[in-house]
Tab-separated table of C-alpha atoms and ligand atoms in Angstrom:
chain	number	residue	atom	x	y	z
A	1	MET	CA	44.226	238.222	164.464
A	2	LEU	CA	41.154	238.752	162.057
A	3	LYS	CA	42.915	241.844	160.820
A	4	LYS	CA	44.842	239.625	158.638
A	5	ILE	CA	42.308	237.655	157.079
A	6	ILE	CA	40.795	238.938	153.718
A	7	ASP	CA	37.246	237.829	154.088
A	8	GLY	CA	36.018	236.981	150.799
A	9	LYS	CA	32.753	235.534	151.766
A	10	LYS	CA	31.756	238.552	153.635
A	11	ILE	CA	32.883	240.748	150.486
A	12	SER	CA	31.007	238.355	148.391
A	13	LYS	CA	27.740	238.560	150.159
A	14	LYS	CA	27.844	242.334	150.056
A	15	LEU	CA	28.560	242.533	146.421
A	16	GLN	CA	25.849	240.135	146.089
A	17	GLU	CA	22.880	242.020	147.904
A	18	LYS	CA	24.049	244.677	145.487
A	19	ILE	CA	23.074	242.779	142.525
A	20	CYS	CA	19.846	241.236	144.317
A	21	LEU	CA	18.694	245.049	144.622
A	22	GLU	CA	19.842	245.874	141.168
A	23	VAL	CA	18.118	243.201	139.622
A	24	LYS	CA	14.875	243.609	141.451
A	25	LYS	CA	14.801	247.472	139.997
A	26	LYS	CA	15.284	245.935	136.658
A	27	ILE	CA	12.209	243.597	137.181
A	28	LYS	CA	10.127	246.203	138.780
A	29	PHE	CA	10.599	248.132	135.562
A	30	GLY	CA	9.475	245.542	133.511
A	31	ASN	CA	12.384	243.734	132.366
A	32	ARG	CA	13.120	240.218	132.449
A	33	PRO	CA	15.596	238.792	134.594
A	34	PRO	CA	19.067	238.351	133.615
A	35	GLY	CA	19.784	234.381	132.428
A	36	ILE	CA	22.869	232.271	131.951
A	37	ALA	CA	23.135	228.937	130.223
A	38	VAL	CA	25.420	226.323	131.693
A	39	ILE	CA	26.637	223.303	130.078
A	40	LEU	CA	28.139	220.216	131.601
A	41	VAL	CA	29.839	217.597	129.899
A	42	GLY	CA	30.227	214.637	131.816
A	43	ASN	CA	30.557	213.212	135.471
A	44	ASP	CA	33.471	215.191	136.877
A	45	SER	CA	32.534	215.267	140.390
A	46	SER	CA	34.105	218.820	141.425
A	47	SER	CA	32.231	220.362	138.091
A	48	LYS	CA	29.010	219.232	139.623
A	49	ILE	CA	29.758	221.192	142.672
A	50	TYR	CA	30.741	224.194	141.244
A	51	ILE	CA	27.567	224.369	139.059
A	52	ARG	CA	25.414	224.039	141.900
A	53	GLU	CA	27.304	226.837	144.015
A	54	LYS	CA	26.661	229.079	140.692
A	55	GLN	CA	22.854	227.611	140.706
A	56	ILE	CA	22.786	228.595	144.198
A	57	ALA	CA	24.033	232.325	143.962
A	58	CYS	CA	21.830	232.901	140.899
A	59	LYS	CA	18.711	231.878	142.878
A	60	LYS	CA	20.007	234.255	145.418
A	61	VAL	CA	20.138	237.308	143.157
A	62	GLY	CA	17.307	236.345	141.124
A	63	PHE	CA	19.111	235.513	138.062
A	64	VAL	CA	17.672	232.537	135.575
A	65	LEU	CA	20.007	229.662	135.092
A	66	LYS	CA	19.345	226.974	132.797
A	67	CYS	CA	21.451	224.087	133.121
A	68	TRP	CA	22.319	221.692	129.733
A	69	LYS	CA	23.949	218.188	131.499
A	70	LEU	CA	25.176	216.287	128.756
A	71	GLN	CA	26.685	213.042	128.351
A	72	GLU	CA	30.509	212.048	128.810
A	73	ASN	CA	30.245	210.939	125.253
A	74	THR	CA	28.687	213.701	123.462
A	75	LYS	CA	29.960	214.861	120.163
A	76	GLU	CA	31.823	218.061	119.653
A	77	GLU	CA	29.405	219.214	117.002
A	78	LYS	CA	26.124	218.989	119.524
A	79	ILE	CA	27.864	221.172	121.751
A	80	LEU	CA	28.765	223.783	119.048
A	81	ASN	CA	25.212	223.529	117.933
A	82	LEU	CA	23.675	224.332	121.281
A	83	ILE	CA	26.200	227.089	121.820
A	84	ASN	CA	25.148	228.767	118.440
A	85	LYS	CA	21.470	228.328	119.754
A	86	LEU	CA	22.570	229.884	122.586
A	87	ASN	CA	24.207	232.944	121.071
A	88	LYS	CA	21.122	233.776	119.235
A	89	ASP	CA	19.001	233.300	122.300
A	90	LEU	CA	17.649	236.524	123.707
A	91	GLU	CA	16.986	235.624	127.009
A	92	ILE	CA	20.371	234.322	127.772
A	93	ASP	CA	23.240	237.184	128.540
A	94	GLY	CA	25.611	234.616	129.609
A	95	ILE	CA	27.128	231.181	128.333
A	96	LEU	CA	29.517	229.227	130.682
A	97	VAL	CA	31.134	225.823	129.697
A	98	GLN	CA	31.984	224.080	132.877
A	99	LEU	CA	35.868	223.127	132.471
A	100	PRO	CA	37.599	220.676	131.952
A	101	LEU	CA	35.784	218.906	129.271
A	102	PRO	CA	36.175	215.421	128.340
A	103	LYS	CA	39.377	214.624	126.132
A	104	HIS	CA	37.728	213.950	122.816
A	105	ILE	CA	36.421	217.590	122.832
A	106	ASN	CA	38.672	220.534	121.501
A	107	THR	CA	38.175	223.097	124.443
A	108	ASN	CA	39.377	225.797	122.237
A	109	ASN	CA	36.882	225.127	119.854
A	110	ILE	CA	34.117	225.310	122.468
A	111	LEU	CA	35.611	228.240	124.112
A	112	CYS	CA	35.885	230.165	120.727
A	113	ALA	CA	32.269	229.413	119.502
A	114	ILE	CA	30.481	230.879	122.513
A	115	SER	CA	29.987	234.807	121.366
A	116	TYR	CA	32.663	237.156	123.123
A	117	LYS	CA	29.560	238.973	124.279
A	118	LYS	CA	28.452	236.328	126.212
A	119	ASP	CA	31.429	235.299	127.548
A	120	ILE	CA	30.575	235.805	131.247
A	121	ASP	CA	33.995	233.031	132.084
A	122	GLY	CA	35.843	235.758	130.302
A	123	PHE	CA	38.060	233.070	128.257
A	124	HIS	CA	37.174	233.705	124.866
A	125	PRO	CA	40.330	234.949	122.751
A	126	TYR	CA	38.673	238.350	121.941
A	127	ASN	CA	38.203	239.080	125.782
A	128	ILE	CA	41.664	237.650	126.698
A	129	GLY	CA	43.127	239.901	124.285
A	130	LYS	CA	41.538	243.190	125.482
A	131	LEU	CA	42.962	242.249	128.746
A	132	CYS	CA	46.496	241.756	127.433
A	133	GLN	CA	45.976	245.098	125.867
A	134	LYS	CA	45.473	246.392	129.254
A	135	ASN	CA	41.936	247.618	128.193
A	136	PRO	CA	39.479	244.710	129.458
A	137	ASN	CA	36.200	243.939	128.318
A	138	ILE	CA	34.811	240.539	130.358
A	139	ARG	CA	37.490	239.704	132.684
A	140	ALA	CA	38.166	235.867	133.653
A	141	CYS	CA	36.095	235.557	137.195
A	142	THR	CA	38.715	234.173	139.715
A	143	PRO	CA	41.571	236.860	138.793
A	144	LYS	CA	38.711	239.816	138.674
A	145	GLY	CA	37.731	238.086	142.336
A	146	ILE	CA	41.282	238.450	143.719
A	147	ILE	CA	41.615	242.218	142.041
A	148	THR	CA	38.158	243.065	143.882
A	149	LEU	CA	39.737	241.896	147.241
A	150	LEU	CA	42.735	243.810	146.793
A	151	LYS	CA	40.860	246.905	146.358
A	152	LYS	CA	38.544	246.099	148.873
A	153	TYR	CA	41.454	245.936	151.232
A	154	LYS	CA	43.209	248.870	150.033
A	155	ILE	CA	45.941	246.915	149.126
A	156	ASN	CA	48.414	249.171	146.954
A	157	THR	CA	49.939	246.647	144.221
A	158	CYS	CA	52.058	249.281	142.524
A	159	GLY	CA	55.604	247.755	142.169
A	160	LEU	CA	54.976	244.841	144.136
A	161	ASN	CA	56.882	241.426	142.708
A	162	ALA	CA	53.846	239.131	142.236
A	163	VAL	CA	54.287	235.248	141.800
A	164	ILE	CA	51.906	232.941	140.437
A	165	ILE	CA	52.080	229.299	140.884
A	166	GLY	CA	50.322	227.465	138.234
A	167	ASP	CA	50.000	228.676	134.440
A	168	SER	CA	46.502	227.877	133.601
A	169	ASN	CA	43.972	229.688	131.212
A	170	ILE	CA	41.508	229.745	134.038
A	171	VAL	CA	43.476	231.506	136.884
A	172	GLY	CA	47.347	231.605	136.182
A	173	LYS	CA	47.379	233.549	133.015
A	174	PRO	CA	44.607	236.110	133.000
A	175	MET	CA	45.714	236.870	136.865
A	176	SER	CA	49.407	237.655	135.541
A	177	MET	CA	47.826	239.852	133.194
A	178	GLU	CA	45.642	241.602	135.694
A	179	LEU	CA	48.461	242.221	137.943
A	180	LEU	CA	50.423	243.407	135.349
A	181	MET	CA	47.658	245.861	134.652
A	182	TYR	CA	48.068	246.980	138.390
A	183	GLY	CA	51.644	247.649	138.634
A	184	CYS	CA	53.175	244.360	139.527
A	185	THR	CA	56.138	242.842	138.585
A	186	THR	CA	55.044	239.543	137.702
A	187	THR	CA	56.119	235.970	137.373
A	188	ILE	CA	54.110	233.029	136.373
A	189	THR	CA	55.961	229.506	137.673
A	190	HIS	CA	54.993	225.999	136.452
A	191	LYS	CA	55.653	222.366	136.628
A	192	PHE	CA	58.875	223.134	134.698
A	193	THR	CA	59.980	226.235	136.826
A	194	LYS	CA	63.183	225.297	138.265
A	195	ASN	CA	63.687	226.430	142.048
A	196	LEU	CA	60.629	227.487	142.540
A	197	LYS	CA	61.234	228.439	146.537
A	198	LYS	CA	63.741	230.767	145.447
A	199	HIS	CA	60.739	232.601	143.494
A	200	THR	CA	58.300	232.008	146.395
A	201	LYS	CA	60.520	233.688	149.117
A	202	ASN	CA	60.861	236.807	146.909
A	203	ALA	CA	56.866	237.400	146.714
A	204	ASP	CA	55.319	240.234	148.115
A	205	LEU	CA	52.316	239.128	146.549
A	206	LEU	CA	51.543	235.505	146.350
A	207	ILE	CA	48.980	233.327	143.985
A	208	VAL	CA	48.899	229.850	144.535
A	209	ALA	CA	46.619	227.954	142.081
A	210	ILE	CA	47.783	224.058	141.730
A	211	GLY	CA	45.604	221.900	143.926
A	212	LYS	CA	47.990	220.324	145.972
A	213	PRO	CA	47.171	220.710	149.633
A	214	ASN	CA	49.179	222.710	151.799
A	215	PHE	CA	52.091	222.753	149.351
A	216	ILE	CA	53.038	226.140	150.752
A	217	LYS	CA	54.541	226.605	153.839
A	218	LYS	CA	56.393	229.550	156.095
A	219	SER	CA	59.810	228.759	154.902
A	220	TRP	CA	58.392	229.117	151.437
A	221	VAL	CA	56.930	232.964	151.825
A	222	LYS	CA	58.354	236.063	152.329
A	223	LYS	CA	57.717	237.990	155.625
A	224	LYS	CA	54.792	240.538	155.395
A	225	SER	CA	53.550	239.062	151.965
A	226	ILE	CA	50.289	238.902	151.082
A	227	ILE	CA	48.721	235.253	149.712
A	228	PHE	CA	45.492	234.302	147.578
A	229	ASP	CA	44.945	230.562	148.119
A	230	VAL	CA	42.882	229.693	144.986
A	231	GLY	CA	43.097	225.860	145.769
A	232	ILE	CA	39.781	223.846	146.520
A	233	ASN	CA	41.231	220.645	147.638
A	234	ARG	CA	38.656	217.895	149.031
A	235	MET	CA	40.135	215.771	151.459
A	236	LYS	CA	38.648	212.185	152.388
A	237	ASN	CA	37.330	213.283	155.402
A	238	GLY	CA	35.382	215.411	153.550
A	239	LYS	CA	36.879	218.881	154.627
A	240	ILE	CA	38.075	221.206	152.175
A	241	ILE	CA	41.650	222.781	152.600
A	242	GLY	CA	44.066	225.029	150.379
A	243	ASP	CA	47.126	224.720	148.678
A	244	VAL	CA	48.872	227.024	151.275
A	245	ASN	CA	49.369	225.699	154.646
A	246	PHE	CA	47.345	228.712	156.885
A	247	LYS	CA	48.433	227.534	160.393
A	248	SER	CA	52.339	227.107	159.013
A	249	VAL	CA	52.389	230.777	157.213
A	250	TYR	CA	50.373	232.707	159.402
A	251	LYS	CA	52.332	234.591	161.761
A	252	LYS	CA	54.993	235.515	158.858
A	253	ILE	CA	52.548	236.991	156.578
A	254	SER	CA	50.283	240.192	156.180
A	255	TYR	CA	47.062	239.144	154.635
A	256	ILE	CA	45.721	235.478	153.629
A	257	THR	CA	42.527	234.580	152.196
A	258	PRO	CA	41.271	231.524	153.977
A	259	VAL	CA	39.871	228.226	152.177
A	260	PRO	CA	37.080	228.053	152.289
A	261	GLY	CA	35.435	231.532	152.435
A	262	GLY	CA	38.046	233.612	150.465
A	263	VAL	CA	38.698	233.369	146.852
A	264	GLY	CA	35.963	230.862	146.070
A	265	PRO	CA	32.942	233.035	146.915
A	266	MET	CA	34.671	235.495	144.935
A	267	THR	CA	34.873	233.573	141.660
A	268	VAL	CA	30.827	233.116	141.501
A	269	THR	CA	30.121	237.055	142.667
A	270	SER	CA	32.376	237.796	139.637
A	271	LEU	CA	30.384	235.655	137.345
A	272	LEU	CA	27.408	237.284	138.669
A	273	GLU	CA	29.116	241.047	137.647
A	274	ASN	CA	30.029	239.753	134.322
A	275	THR	CA	26.675	238.809	133.686
A	276	MET	CA	25.010	242.088	135.110
A	277	LEU	CA	27.630	243.762	133.125
A	278	ILE	CA	26.372	242.483	129.629
A	279	TYR	CA	22.241	242.606	130.987
A	280	ASN	CA	22.919	246.373	131.244
A	281	LYS	CA	24.669	246.399	127.713
A	282	ASN	CA	21.313	244.619	126.419
A	283	TYR	CA	18.821	246.461	128.790
A	284	LYS	CA	18.887	250.181	129.578
A	285	ILE	CA	16.526	251.517	132.095
B	1	GUN	N1	36.698	225.008	135.845
B	1	GUN	C1	36.816	225.207	136.999
B	1	GUN	N2	36.817	226.812	136.988
B	1	GUN	C2	36.235	227.273	136.261
B	1	GUN	C3	35.728	228.415	135.877
B	1	GUN	O1	35.966	229.341	136.779
B	1	GUN	N3	34.946	228.400	134.880
B	1	GUN	C4	34.536	227.309	133.957
B	1	GUN	N4	33.943	227.528	132.745
B	1	GUN	N5	34.885	226.182	134.336
B	1	GUN	C5	35.718	226.051	135.319
């Protein structure tokens, strides 16, 4: 049974151990540890949990993480000033502004203000543009994590019909560019898509990122398909479940990521990898 499960937790642990060794080596040679600056604006409860996970991972691998927790009503200018300061800070390799931001803040202004050289999220137009050109620089973390898993499980994506549910800037759009780069025929579906089921039933590779618990069931998926469940839905009883009804689809498909323990840990690991890449550009030993 386990052969079908793509174990993001296990792969993530191995990759983080590798990063940890690399950091130890850097420090042994007299370099500072890699540094991340995180900015959280407001009180979004999911954002707080995601930042906590990033803090734990950074501690594990020996990165320094500095966190700025700003009030919900913080002015955009104040955030821009902080980003400008962090862009120049020689001990900070990567800057991350946790999304979503409060409504009065223009997210695009904020993402553009982060130096593309410190953009560990891969959301800056420069980095998104590079990915569109199939010449990636820093890559968005969740899509990058999914590609890492596909490679680790030796799944050949060339020529597959890939369908992505959800057209967000964080997952859907960069995911489509990644899959295009890896030879898929890629479709992004969204809230205005007509007859969604027609698309999902034709998907050899299905990426679901909509935040609707158990949305995808057996009759919606293609036989022997590969499914990546990006959903992290917290239920009233505290349980976390995905966008895909795991039990319902399991017998029909060939691979699936569980929730939790699938895509989620890989997003955090990709963030560490992105930071390490930038750090290595700054420090050569
Ligand atoms: N909110 C949800 N996912 C992410 C992410 O990967 N990066 C940032 N900055 N915010 C998020």
